[in-house]
Tab-separated table of C-alpha atoms in Angstrom:
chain	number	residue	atom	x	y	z
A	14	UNK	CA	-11.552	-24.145	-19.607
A	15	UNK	CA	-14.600	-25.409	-17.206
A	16	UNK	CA	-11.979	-24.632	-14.475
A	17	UNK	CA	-11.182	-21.112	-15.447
A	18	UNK	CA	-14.844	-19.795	-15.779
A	19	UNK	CA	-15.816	-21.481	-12.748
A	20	UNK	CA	-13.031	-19.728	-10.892
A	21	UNK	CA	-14.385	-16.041	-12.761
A	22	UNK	CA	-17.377	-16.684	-12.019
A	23	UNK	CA	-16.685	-17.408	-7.776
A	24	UNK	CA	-13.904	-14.511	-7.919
A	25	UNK	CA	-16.794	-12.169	-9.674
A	26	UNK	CA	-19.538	-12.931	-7.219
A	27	UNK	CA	-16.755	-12.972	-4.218
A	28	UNK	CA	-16.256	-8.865	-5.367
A	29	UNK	CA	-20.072	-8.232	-5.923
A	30	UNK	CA	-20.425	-9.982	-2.346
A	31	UNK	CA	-17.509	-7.625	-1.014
A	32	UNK	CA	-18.553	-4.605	-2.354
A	33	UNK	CA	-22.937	-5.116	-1.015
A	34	UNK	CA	-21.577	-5.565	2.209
A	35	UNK	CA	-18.405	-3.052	2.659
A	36	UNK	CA	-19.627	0.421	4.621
A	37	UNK	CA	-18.909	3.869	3.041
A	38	UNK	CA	-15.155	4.369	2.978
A	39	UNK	CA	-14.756	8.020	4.577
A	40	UNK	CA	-12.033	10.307	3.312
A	41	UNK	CA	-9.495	10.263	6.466
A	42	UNK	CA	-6.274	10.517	6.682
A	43	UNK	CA	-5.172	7.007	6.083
A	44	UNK	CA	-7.338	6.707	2.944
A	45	UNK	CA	-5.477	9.992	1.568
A	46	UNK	CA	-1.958	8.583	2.824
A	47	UNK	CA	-2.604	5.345	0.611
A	48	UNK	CA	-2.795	7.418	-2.435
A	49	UNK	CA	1.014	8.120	-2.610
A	50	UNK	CA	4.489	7.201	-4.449
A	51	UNK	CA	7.674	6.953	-2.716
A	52	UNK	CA	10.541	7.986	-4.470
A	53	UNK	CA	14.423	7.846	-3.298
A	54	UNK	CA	17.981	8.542	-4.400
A	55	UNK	CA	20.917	8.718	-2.778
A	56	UNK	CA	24.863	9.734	-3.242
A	57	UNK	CA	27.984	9.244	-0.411
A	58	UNK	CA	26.811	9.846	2.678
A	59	UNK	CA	22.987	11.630	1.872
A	60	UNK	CA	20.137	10.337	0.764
A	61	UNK	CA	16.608	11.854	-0.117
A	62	UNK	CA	13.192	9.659	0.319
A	63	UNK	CA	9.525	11.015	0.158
A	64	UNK	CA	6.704	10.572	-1.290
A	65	UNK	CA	4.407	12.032	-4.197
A	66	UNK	CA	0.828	12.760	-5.046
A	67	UNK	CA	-1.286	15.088	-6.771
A	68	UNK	CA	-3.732	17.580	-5.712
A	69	UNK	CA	-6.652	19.352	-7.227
A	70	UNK	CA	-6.550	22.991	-8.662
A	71	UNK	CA	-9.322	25.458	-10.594
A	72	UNK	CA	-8.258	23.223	-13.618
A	73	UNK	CA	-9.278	19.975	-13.620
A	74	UNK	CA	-6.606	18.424	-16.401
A	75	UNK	CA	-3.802	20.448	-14.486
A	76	UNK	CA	-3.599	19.291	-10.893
A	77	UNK	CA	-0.295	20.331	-8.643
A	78	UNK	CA	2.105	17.381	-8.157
A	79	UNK	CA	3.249	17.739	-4.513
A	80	UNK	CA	6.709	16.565	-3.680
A	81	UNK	CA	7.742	15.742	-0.119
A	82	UNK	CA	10.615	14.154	2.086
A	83	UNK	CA	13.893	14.454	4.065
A	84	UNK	CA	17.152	15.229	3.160
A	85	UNK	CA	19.704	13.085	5.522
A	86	UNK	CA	23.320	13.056	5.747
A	87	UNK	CA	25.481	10.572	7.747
A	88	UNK	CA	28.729	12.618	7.160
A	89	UNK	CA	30.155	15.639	7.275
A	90	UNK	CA	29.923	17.056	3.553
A	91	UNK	CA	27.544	19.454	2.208
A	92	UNK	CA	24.877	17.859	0.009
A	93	UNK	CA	21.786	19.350	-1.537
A	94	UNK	CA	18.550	18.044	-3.094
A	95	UNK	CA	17.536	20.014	-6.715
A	96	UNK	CA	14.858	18.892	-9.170
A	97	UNK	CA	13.894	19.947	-12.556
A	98	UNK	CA	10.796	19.648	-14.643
A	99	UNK	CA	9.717	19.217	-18.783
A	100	UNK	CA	6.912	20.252	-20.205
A	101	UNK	CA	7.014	18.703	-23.580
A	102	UNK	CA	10.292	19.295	-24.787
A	103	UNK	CA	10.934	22.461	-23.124
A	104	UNK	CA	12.969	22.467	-19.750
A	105	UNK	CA	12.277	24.089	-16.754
A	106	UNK	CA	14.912	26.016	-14.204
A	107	UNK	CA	16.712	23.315	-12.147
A	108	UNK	CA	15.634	24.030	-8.338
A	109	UNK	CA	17.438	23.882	-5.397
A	110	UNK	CA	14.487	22.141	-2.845
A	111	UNK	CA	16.380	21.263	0.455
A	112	UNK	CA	20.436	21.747	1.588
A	113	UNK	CA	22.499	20.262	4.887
A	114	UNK	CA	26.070	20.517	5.744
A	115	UNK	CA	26.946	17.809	8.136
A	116	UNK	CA	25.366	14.776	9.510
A	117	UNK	CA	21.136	15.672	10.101
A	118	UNK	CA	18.098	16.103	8.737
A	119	UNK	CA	16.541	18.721	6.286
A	120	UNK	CA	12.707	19.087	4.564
A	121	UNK	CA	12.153	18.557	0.890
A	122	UNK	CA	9.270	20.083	-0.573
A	123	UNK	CA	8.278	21.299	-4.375
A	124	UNK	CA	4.737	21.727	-6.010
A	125	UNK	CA	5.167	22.081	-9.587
A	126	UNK	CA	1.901	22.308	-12.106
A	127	UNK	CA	1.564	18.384	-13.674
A	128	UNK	CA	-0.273	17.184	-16.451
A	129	UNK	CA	0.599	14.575	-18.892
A	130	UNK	CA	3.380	16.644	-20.862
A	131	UNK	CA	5.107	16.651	-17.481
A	132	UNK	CA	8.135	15.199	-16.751
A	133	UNK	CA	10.132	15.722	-13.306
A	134	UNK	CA	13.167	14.549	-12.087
A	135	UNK	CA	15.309	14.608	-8.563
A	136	UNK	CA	18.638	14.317	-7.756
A	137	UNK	CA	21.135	14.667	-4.544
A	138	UNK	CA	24.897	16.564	-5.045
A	139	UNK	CA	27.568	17.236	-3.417
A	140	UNK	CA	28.115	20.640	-2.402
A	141	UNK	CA	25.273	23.089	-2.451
A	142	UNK	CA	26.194	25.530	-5.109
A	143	UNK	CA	24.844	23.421	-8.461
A	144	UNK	CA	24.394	20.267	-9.917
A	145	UNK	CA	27.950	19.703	-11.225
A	146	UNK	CA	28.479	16.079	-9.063
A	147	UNK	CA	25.194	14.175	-8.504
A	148	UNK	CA	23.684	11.138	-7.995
A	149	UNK	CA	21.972	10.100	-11.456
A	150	UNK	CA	18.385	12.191	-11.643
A	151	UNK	CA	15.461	9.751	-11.012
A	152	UNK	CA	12.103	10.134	-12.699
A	153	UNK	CA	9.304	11.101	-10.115
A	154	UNK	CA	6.965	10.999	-12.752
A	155	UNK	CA	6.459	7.504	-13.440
A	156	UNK	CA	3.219	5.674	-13.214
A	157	UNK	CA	1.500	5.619	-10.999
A	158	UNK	CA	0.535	9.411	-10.371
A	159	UNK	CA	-1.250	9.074	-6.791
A	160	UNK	CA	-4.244	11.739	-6.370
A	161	UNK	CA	-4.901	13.002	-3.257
């Protein structure tokens, strides 16, 4: 028990220590990139990756969550990347965010209105007509929500 509380103790004066001597933190770039989630899914020969935050709007309990990444495909289907969001129980239109036929690159970008009824998801097809054969939807939702 002596052991513990010693070790508080030295880890509590260690942060007090820290924090007297640690310079005002500016809000640059790399301090705004560190407040982000990645999020992924893939199916065949595409796969989607970004990241996640949220931003600020007039209302302060309803920021934006901002969605971004690439769309890549190895091969030479057609793949697209479409997401759909829940606010309590009610669903939203799904939303086609990014396409590519053949083997490149392609943007992925959504900002959809988030607060803690919110619930978002992403997934990657085949084909770029509707969601008929995808990859299973992922959550980009989870905790943590990143501010920006």
């Amino acid at each position: 028990m002596t052991r513990t509380r010693t070790w508080a103790a030295a880890a509590v004066a260690a942060l007090g220590l820290l924090a007297a001597t640690a310079g005002p933190v500016a809000a640059d770039a790399p301090a705004r990139a560190a407040a982000t989630v990645p999020w992924s899914v893939s199916l065949d020969t595409a796969s989607a990756a970004g990241e996640r935050w949220t931003e600020p709007t007039q209302y302060p309990s309803s920021p934006d969550l901002v969605v971004s990444g690439t769309l890549t495909n190895t091969g030479t289907g057609c793949y697209a990347v479409w997401t759909r969001f829940f606010r309590d129980f009610s669903a939203g239109p799904v939303t086609k965010r990014a396409e590519l036929c053949g083997p490149g690159t392609a943007a992925v970008a959504a900002r959809q209105r988030y607060d803690y009824l919110t619930t978002g998801y992403v997934t990657v097809c085949r084909g770029t007509a509707d969601t008929s054969d995808c990859a299973p939807w992922t959550n980009i939702t989870w905790w943590p929500i990143a501010s920006r």
